[in-house]
Tab-separated table of C-alpha atoms and ligand atoms in Angstrom:
chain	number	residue	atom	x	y	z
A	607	UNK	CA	-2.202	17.791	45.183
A	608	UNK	CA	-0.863	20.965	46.811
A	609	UNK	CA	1.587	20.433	49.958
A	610	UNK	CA	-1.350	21.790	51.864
A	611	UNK	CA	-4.199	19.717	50.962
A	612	UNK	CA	-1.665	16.360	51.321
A	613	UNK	CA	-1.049	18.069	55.126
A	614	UNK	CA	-5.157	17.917	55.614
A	615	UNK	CA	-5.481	14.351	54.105
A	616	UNK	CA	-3.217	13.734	57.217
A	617	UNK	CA	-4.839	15.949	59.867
A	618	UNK	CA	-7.988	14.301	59.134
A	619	UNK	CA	-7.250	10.550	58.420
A	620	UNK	CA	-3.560	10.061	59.441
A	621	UNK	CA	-2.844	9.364	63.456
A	622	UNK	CA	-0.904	12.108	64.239
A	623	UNK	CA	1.689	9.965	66.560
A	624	UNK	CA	4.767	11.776	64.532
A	625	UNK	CA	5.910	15.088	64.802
A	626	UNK	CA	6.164	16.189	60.974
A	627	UNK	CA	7.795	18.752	59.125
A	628	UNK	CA	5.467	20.516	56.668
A	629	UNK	CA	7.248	19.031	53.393
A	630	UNK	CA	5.485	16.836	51.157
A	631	UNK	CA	8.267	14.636	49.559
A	632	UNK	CA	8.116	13.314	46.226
A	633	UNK	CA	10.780	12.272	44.533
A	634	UNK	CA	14.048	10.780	46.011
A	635	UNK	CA	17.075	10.075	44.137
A	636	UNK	CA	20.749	9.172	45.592
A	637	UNK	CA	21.092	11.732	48.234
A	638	UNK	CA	18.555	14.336	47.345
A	639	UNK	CA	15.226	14.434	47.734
A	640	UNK	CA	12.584	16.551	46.077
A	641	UNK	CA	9.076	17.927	47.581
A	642	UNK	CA	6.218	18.903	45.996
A	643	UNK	CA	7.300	22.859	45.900
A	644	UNK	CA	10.283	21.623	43.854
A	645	UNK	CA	12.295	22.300	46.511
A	646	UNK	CA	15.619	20.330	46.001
A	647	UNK	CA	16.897	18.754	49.885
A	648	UNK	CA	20.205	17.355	50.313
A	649	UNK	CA	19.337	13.989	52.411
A	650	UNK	CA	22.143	13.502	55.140
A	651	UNK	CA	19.957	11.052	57.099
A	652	UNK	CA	18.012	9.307	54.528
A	653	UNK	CA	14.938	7.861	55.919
A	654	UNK	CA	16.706	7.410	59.294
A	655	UNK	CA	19.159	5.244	57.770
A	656	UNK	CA	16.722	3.138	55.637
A	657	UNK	CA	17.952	4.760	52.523
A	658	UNK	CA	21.693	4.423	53.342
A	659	UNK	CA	22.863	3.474	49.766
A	660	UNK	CA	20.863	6.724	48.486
A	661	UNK	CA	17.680	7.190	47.470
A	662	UNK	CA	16.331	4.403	44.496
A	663	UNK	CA	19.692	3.168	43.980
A	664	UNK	CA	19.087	2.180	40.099
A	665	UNK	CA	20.213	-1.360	40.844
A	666	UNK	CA	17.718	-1.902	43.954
A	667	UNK	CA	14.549	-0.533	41.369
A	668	UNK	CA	15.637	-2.689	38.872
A	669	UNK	CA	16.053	-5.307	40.841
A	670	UNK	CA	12.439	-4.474	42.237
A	671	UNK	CA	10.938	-3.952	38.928
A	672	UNK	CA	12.015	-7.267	37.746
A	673	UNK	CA	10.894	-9.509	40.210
A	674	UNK	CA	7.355	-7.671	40.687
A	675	UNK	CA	7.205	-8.948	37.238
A	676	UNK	CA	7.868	-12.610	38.345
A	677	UNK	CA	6.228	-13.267	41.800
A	678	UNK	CA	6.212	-10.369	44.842
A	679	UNK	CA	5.502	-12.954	47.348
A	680	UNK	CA	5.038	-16.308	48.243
A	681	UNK	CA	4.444	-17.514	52.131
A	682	UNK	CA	6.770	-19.543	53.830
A	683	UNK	CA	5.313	-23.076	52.826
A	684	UNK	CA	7.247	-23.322	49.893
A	685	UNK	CA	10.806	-22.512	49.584
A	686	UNK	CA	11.646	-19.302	46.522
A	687	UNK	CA	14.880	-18.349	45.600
A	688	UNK	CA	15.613	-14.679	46.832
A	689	UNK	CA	15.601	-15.949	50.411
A	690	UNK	CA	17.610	-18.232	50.148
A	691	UNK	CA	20.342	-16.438	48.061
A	692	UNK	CA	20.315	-13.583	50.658
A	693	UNK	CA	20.659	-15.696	53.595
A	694	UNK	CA	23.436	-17.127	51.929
A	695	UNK	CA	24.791	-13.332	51.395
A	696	UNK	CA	24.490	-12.307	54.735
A	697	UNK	CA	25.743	-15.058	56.492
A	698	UNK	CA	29.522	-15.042	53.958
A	699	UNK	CA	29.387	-11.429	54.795
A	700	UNK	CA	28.976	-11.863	58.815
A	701	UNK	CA	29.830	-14.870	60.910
A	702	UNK	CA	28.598	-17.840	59.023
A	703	UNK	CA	24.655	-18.682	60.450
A	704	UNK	CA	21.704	-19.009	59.510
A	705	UNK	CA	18.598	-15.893	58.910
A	706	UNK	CA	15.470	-15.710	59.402
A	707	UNK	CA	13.530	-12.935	57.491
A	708	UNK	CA	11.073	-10.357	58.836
A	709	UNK	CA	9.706	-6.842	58.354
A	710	UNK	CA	11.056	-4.752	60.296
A	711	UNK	CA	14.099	-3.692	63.162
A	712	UNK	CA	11.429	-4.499	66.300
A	713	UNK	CA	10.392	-7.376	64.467
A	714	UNK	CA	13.935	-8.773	64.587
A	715	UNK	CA	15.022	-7.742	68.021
A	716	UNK	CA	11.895	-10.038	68.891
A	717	UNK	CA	12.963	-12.637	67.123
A	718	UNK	CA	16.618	-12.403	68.803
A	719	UNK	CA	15.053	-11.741	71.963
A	720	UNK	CA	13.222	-15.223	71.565
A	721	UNK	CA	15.276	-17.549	70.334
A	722	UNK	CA	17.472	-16.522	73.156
A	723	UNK	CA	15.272	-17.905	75.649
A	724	UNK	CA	14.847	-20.970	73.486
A	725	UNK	CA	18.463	-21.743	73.267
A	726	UNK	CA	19.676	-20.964	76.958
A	727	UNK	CA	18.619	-23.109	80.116
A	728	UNK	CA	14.492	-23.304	81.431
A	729	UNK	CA	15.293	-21.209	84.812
A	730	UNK	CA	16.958	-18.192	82.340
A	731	UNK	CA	14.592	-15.630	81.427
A	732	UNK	CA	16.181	-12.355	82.245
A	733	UNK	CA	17.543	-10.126	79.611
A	734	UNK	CA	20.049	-6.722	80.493
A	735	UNK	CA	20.460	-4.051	78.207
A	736	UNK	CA	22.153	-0.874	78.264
A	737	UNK	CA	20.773	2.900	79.181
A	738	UNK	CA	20.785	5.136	75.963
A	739	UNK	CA	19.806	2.032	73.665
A	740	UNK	CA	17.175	1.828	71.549
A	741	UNK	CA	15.605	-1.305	69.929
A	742	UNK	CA	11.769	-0.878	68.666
A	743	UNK	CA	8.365	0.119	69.998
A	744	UNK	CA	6.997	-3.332	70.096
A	745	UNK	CA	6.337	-4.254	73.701
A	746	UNK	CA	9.505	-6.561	74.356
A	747	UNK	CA	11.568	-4.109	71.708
A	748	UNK	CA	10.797	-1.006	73.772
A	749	UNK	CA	11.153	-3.063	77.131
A	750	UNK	CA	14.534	-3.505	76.318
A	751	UNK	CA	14.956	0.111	75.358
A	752	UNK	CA	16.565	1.638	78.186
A	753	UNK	CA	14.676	5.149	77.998
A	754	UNK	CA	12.394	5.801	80.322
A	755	UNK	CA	10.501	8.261	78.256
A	756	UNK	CA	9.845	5.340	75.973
A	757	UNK	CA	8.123	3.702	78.335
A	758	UNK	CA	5.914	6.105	80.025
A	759	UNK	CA	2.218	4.969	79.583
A	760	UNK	CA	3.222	1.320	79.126
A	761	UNK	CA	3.798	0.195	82.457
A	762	UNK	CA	3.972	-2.977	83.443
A	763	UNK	CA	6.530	-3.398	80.694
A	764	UNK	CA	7.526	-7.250	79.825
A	765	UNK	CA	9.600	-9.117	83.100
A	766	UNK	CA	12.458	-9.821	83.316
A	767	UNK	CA	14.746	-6.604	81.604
A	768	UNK	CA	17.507	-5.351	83.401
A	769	UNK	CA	19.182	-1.854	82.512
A	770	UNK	CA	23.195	-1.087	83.135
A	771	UNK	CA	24.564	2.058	82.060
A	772	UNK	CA	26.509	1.611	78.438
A	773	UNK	CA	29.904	0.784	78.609
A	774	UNK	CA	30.066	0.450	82.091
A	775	UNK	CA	31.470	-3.351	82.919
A	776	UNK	CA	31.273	-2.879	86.859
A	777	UNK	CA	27.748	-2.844	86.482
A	778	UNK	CA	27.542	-5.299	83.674
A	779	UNK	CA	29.248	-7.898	86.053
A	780	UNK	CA	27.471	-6.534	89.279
A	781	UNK	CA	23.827	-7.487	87.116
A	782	UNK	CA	24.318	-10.811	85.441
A	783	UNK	CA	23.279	-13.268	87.138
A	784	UNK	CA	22.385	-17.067	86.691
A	785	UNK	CA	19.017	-16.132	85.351
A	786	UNK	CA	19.887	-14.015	82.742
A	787	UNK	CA	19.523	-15.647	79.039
A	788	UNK	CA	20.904	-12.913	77.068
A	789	UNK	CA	22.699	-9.941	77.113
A	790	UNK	CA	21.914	-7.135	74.047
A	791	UNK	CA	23.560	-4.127	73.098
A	792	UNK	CA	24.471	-2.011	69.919
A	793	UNK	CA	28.007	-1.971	68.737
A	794	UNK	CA	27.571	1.827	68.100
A	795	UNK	CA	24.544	3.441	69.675
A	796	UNK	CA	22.480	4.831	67.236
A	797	UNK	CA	19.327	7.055	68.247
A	798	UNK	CA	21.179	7.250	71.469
A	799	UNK	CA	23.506	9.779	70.210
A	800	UNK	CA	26.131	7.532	68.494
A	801	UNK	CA	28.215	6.238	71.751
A	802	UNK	CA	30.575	3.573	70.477
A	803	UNK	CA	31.225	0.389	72.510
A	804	UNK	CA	34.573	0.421	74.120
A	805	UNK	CA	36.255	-3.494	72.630
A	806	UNK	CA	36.626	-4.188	76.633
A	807	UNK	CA	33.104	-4.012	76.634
A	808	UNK	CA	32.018	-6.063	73.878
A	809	UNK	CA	34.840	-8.299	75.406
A	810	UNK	CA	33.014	-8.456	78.411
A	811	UNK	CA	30.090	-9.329	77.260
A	812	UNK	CA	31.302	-12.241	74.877
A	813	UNK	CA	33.072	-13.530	78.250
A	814	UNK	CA	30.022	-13.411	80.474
A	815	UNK	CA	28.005	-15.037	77.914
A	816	UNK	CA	30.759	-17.770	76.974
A	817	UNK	CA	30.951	-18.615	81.112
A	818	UNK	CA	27.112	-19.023	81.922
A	819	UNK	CA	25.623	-20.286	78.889
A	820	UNK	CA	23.732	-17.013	77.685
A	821	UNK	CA	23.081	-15.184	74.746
A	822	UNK	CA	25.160	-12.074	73.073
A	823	UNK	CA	22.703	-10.802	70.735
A	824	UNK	CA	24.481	-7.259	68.909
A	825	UNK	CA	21.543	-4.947	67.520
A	826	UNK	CA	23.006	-4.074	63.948
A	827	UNK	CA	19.464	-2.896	62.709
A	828	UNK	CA	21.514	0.625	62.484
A	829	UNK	CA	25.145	-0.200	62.127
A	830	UNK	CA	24.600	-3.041	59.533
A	831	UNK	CA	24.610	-3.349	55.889
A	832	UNK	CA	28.394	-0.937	55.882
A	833	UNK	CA	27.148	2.250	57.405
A	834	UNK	CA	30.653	2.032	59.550
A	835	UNK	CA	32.742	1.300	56.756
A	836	UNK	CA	32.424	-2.621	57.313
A	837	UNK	CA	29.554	-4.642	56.507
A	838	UNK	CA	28.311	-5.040	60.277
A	839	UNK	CA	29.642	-3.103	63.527
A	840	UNK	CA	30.898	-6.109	65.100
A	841	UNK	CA	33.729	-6.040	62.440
A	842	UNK	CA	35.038	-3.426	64.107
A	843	UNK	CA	35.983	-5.315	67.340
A	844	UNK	CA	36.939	-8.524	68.473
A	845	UNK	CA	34.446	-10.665	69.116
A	846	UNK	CA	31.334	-12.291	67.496
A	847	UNK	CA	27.751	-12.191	68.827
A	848	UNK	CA	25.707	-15.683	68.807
A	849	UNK	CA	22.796	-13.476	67.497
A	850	UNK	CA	22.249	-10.366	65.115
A	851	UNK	CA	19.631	-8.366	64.314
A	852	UNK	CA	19.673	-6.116	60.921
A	853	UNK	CA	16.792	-3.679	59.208
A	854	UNK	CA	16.912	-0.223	58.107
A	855	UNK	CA	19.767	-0.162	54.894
A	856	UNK	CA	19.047	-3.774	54.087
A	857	UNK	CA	16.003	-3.709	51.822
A	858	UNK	CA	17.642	-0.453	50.493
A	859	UNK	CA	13.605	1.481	50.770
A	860	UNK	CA	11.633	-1.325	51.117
A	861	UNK	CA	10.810	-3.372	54.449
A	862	UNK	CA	12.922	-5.877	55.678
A	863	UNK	CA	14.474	-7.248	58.847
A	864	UNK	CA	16.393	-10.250	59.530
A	865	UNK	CA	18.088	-12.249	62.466
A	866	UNK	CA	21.617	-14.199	61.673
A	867	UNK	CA	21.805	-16.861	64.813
A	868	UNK	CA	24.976	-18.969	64.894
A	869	UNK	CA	24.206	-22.777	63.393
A	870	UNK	CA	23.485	-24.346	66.757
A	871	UNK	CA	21.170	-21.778	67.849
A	872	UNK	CA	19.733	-21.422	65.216
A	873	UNK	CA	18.251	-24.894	65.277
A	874	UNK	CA	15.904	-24.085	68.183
A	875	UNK	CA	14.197	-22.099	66.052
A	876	UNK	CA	12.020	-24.917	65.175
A	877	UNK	CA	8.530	-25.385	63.152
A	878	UNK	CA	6.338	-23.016	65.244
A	879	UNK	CA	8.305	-21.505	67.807
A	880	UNK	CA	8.418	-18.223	65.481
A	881	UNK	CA	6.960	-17.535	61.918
A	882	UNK	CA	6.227	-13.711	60.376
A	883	UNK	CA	3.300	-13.963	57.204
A	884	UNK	CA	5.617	-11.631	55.292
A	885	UNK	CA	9.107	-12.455	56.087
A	886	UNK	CA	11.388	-13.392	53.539
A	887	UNK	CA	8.611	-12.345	50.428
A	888	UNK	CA	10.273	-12.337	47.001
A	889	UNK	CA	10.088	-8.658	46.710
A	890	UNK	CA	11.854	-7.618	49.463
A	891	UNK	CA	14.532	-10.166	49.488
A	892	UNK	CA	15.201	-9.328	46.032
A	893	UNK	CA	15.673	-5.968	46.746
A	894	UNK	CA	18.433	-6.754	49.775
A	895	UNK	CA	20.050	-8.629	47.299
A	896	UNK	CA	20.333	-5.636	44.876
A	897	UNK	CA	21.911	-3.309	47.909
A	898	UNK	CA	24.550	-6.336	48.887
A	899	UNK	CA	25.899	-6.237	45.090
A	900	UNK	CA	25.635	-2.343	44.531
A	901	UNK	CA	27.248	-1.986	47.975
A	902	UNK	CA	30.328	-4.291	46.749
A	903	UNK	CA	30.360	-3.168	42.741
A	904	UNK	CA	30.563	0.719	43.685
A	905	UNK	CA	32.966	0.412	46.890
A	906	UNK	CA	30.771	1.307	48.814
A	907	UNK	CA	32.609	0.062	52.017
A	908	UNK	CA	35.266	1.750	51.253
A	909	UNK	CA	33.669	5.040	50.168
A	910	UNK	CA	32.204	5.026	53.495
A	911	UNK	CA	35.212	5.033	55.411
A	912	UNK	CA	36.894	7.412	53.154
A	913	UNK	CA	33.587	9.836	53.066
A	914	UNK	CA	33.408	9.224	56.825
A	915	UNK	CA	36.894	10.489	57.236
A	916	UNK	CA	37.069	13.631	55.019
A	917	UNK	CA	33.157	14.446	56.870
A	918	UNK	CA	34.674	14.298	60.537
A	919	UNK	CA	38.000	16.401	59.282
A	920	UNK	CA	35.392	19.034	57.980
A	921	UNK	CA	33.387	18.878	61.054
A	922	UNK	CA	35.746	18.995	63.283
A	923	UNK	CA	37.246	22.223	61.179
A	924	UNK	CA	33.904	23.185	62.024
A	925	UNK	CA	33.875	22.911	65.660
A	926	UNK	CA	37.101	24.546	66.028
A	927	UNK	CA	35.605	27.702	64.274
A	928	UNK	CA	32.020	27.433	66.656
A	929	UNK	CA	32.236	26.612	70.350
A	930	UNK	CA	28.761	25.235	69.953
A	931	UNK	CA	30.231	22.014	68.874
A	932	UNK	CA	31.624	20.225	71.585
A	933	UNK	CA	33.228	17.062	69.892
A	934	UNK	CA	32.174	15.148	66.670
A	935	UNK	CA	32.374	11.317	67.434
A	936	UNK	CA	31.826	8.279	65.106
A	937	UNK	CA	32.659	5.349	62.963
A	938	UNK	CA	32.442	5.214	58.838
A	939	UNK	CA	29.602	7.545	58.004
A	940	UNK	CA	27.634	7.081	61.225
A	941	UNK	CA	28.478	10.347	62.541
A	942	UNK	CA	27.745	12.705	65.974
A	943	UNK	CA	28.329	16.313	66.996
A	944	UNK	CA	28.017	16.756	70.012
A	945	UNK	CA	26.437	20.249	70.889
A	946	UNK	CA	26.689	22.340	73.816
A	947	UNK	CA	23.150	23.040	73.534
A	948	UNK	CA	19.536	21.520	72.003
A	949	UNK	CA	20.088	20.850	68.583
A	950	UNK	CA	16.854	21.199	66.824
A	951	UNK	CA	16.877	24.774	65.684
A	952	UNK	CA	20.096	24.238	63.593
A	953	UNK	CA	18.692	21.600	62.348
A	954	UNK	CA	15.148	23.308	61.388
A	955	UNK	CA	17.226	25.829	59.741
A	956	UNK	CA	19.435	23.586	57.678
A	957	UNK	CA	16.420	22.223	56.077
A	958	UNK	CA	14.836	25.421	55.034
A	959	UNK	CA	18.708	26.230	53.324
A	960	UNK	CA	18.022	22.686	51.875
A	961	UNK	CA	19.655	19.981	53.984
A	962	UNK	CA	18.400	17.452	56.310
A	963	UNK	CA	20.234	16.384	59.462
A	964	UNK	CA	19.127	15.223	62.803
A	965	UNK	CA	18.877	16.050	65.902
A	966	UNK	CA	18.510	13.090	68.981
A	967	UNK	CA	18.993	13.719	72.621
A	968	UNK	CA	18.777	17.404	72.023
A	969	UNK	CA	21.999	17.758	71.456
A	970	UNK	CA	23.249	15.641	68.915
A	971	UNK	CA	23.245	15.945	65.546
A	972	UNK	CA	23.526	12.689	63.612
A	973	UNK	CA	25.301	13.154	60.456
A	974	UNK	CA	24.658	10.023	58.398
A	975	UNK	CA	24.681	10.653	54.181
A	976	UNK	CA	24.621	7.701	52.138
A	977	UNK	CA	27.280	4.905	52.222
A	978	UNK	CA	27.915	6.626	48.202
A	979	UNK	CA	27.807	10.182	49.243
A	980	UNK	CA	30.148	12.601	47.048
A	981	UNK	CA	33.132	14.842	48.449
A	982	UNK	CA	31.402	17.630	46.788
A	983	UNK	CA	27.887	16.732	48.363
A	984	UNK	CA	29.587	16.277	51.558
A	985	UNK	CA	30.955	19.986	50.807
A	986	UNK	CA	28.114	21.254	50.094
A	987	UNK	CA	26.520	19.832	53.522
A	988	UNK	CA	29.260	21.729	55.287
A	989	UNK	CA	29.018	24.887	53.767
A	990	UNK	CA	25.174	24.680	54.870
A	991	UNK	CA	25.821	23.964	57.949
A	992	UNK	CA	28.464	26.598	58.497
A	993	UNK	CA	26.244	29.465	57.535
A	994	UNK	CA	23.170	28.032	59.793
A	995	UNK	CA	25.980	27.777	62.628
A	996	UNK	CA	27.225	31.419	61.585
A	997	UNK	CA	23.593	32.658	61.996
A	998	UNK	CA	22.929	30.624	65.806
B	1198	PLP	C1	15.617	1.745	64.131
B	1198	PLP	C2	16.134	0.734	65.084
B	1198	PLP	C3	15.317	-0.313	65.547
B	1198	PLP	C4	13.843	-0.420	65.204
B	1198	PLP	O1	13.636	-0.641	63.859
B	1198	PLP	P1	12.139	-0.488	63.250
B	1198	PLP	O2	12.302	-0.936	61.841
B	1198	PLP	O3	11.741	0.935	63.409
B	1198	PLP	O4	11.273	-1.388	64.045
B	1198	PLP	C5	15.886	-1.278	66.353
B	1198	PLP	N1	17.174	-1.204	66.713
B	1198	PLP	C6	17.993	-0.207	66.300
B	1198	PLP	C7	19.418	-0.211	66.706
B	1198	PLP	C8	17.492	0.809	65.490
B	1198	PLP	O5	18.282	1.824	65.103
């Protein structure tokens, strides 16, 4: 099929709720991908973080291959062996709890967002969240999404959300009241234009929680599975939430989502209080446990702090040459430049020289390669991005 007639197929069967690019991908491997003009793209924000050890890691299709061959899925009335091994992978990796499995980042941030409620006091049902976050476009996820353009056409949203500005304690403390049951945030601010959490603030948090019985839940579905140079954000600070969510890099390409609760939360989660028909199949859970292992055998950790390092010295070279770029901000290879202006024409013409970025809140780009990006691809990103600069 021609790029065009795949782009009909769409106009005439596909809901056209995305904004595409007219590329028809085909073929992804490690950080390229390849479309269906045999263009070649170098992929610094593979499938908006999904892919972040590189397109079909060898070890994740293997992994995939081999237990399609044994039993995809099986439905959570009988126990099967990749769940269980991955829960126990997760939780030596984070802070000890217990998972539960789903499909998808919304899917988990429900999941957090309920067991909070089940695990705090009857008369708690409020939750705060932070302006510039972003959790999901299921009805509670996007409630707690603190964008109002996310929420235009939805109104009433869920009850019971309350919005601070990020970072901002003052307000934090000036909000929480009684009534709330949890409080949820993102260590790092992902499609909010990577804003890091001060430690104070994560501090906070922990401390408001700890005092009045509620819930810290930390959305990891973007800053999990190593993107910041440790396996979750959290590491990064002091403090541990009771709940985490996780998505995106996980399954390595294929769907997965998961909650960690700590052990005496996670007890509330009892028979029938939450269940998802495909969470925790054989197939998926397999393939998470394929992107834990090839994250530890290559160094992958420690390739993204290194490759997030050398990327920020040769962006920031680059906003010392263009005024454009105001700052470049970030953690491990989850990366920001911050523009002076909208960002989306650089990025339009990085792709056509063959690299994909991205552009959120108009003006930042979010430079995120895989966690086993190369100097030289890393290089070569620059260089790109230097000549598309050079030309706006
Ligand atoms: C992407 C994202 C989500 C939503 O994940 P989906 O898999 O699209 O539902 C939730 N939280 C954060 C922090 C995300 O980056």
């Amino acid at each position: 099929m021609t790029t065009q007639e795949t782009i009909e197929l769409f106009d005439k069967y596909v809901i056209a709720n995305y904004g595409r690019l007219p590329r028809v991908i085909t073929k992804g491997r490690g950080s390229y991908l390849y479309d269906a003009d045999d263009n070649e793209i170098l992929d610094m924000f593979p499938g908006w973080a999904v892919s972040g050890i590189g397109h079909c890691h060898p070890k994740v299709v293997e992994a995939i291959r081999a237990q399609a061959g044994e039993l995809l899925h099986i439905d959570n009335t009988f126990y099967a062996e990749p769940q269980g091994k991955l829960a126990k992978m997760l939780s030596e990796r984070a802070f000890g709890g217990k998972c539960f499995f789903c499909n998808s980042g919304a899917e988990a941030v429900e999941a957090a967002l309920k067991l909070a409620r089940l695990c705090t006091a009857e008369d708690k049902y409020k939750y705060i969240t932070a302006e510039g976050s972003f959790h999901g476009r299921t009805f509670a996820a996007v409630t707690a999404t603190a964008q109002p353009k996310y929420h235009e056409g939805f109104l009433p949203l869920v009850p019971g959300f309350k919005y601070v500005p990020f970072n901002d304690i003052e307000s934090l403390e000036k909000t929480f009241d009684d009534e709330v049951a949890a409080i949820m945030v993102e260590p790092i601010q992902g499609e909010g234009g990577i804003n890091i959490a001060t430690p104070e603030y994560l501090s906070k948090i922990r401390e408001l929680c700890d005092a009045n019985g509620a819930i810290m839940i930390l959305d990891e579905v973007q800053t999990g599975i190593g993107r910041t140079g440790k396996w979750f954000g959290y590491q990064h600070y002091d403090v541990e939430p009771d709940i985490m969510t996780m998505a995106k890099t996980l399954g390595g390409g294929v769907a997965i989502g998961a909650i960690m609760a700590k052990d005496e939360i996670a007890q509330k989660l009892a028979p029938g209080k939450h269940a998802s028909t495909f969470g925790g199949n054989s197939l998926s859970c397999s393939a998470a446990i394929a992107v834990l292992e090839a994250v530890e055998e290559d160094n992958m950790l420690e390739n993204a702090n290194k490759m997030g390092q050398y990327a920020r010295e040769k962006l920031n070279a680059l906003a010392a040459k263009y005024p454009v770029i105001d700052h470049v901000r970030g953690i491990g290879l989850m990366i920001g430049v911050q523009l002076t202006k909208p960002g989306s024409k650089i990025v339009d013409d990085c792709l056509s020289k063959g690299l994909r970025i991205n552009c959120t809140h108009d003006t930042v780009i979010r430079f995120m390669p895989p966690m086993n990006v190369t100097a030289g691809q890393i290089d070569k990103a620059i260089e790109i991005l230097d000549e598309v600069l050079s030309e706006n």
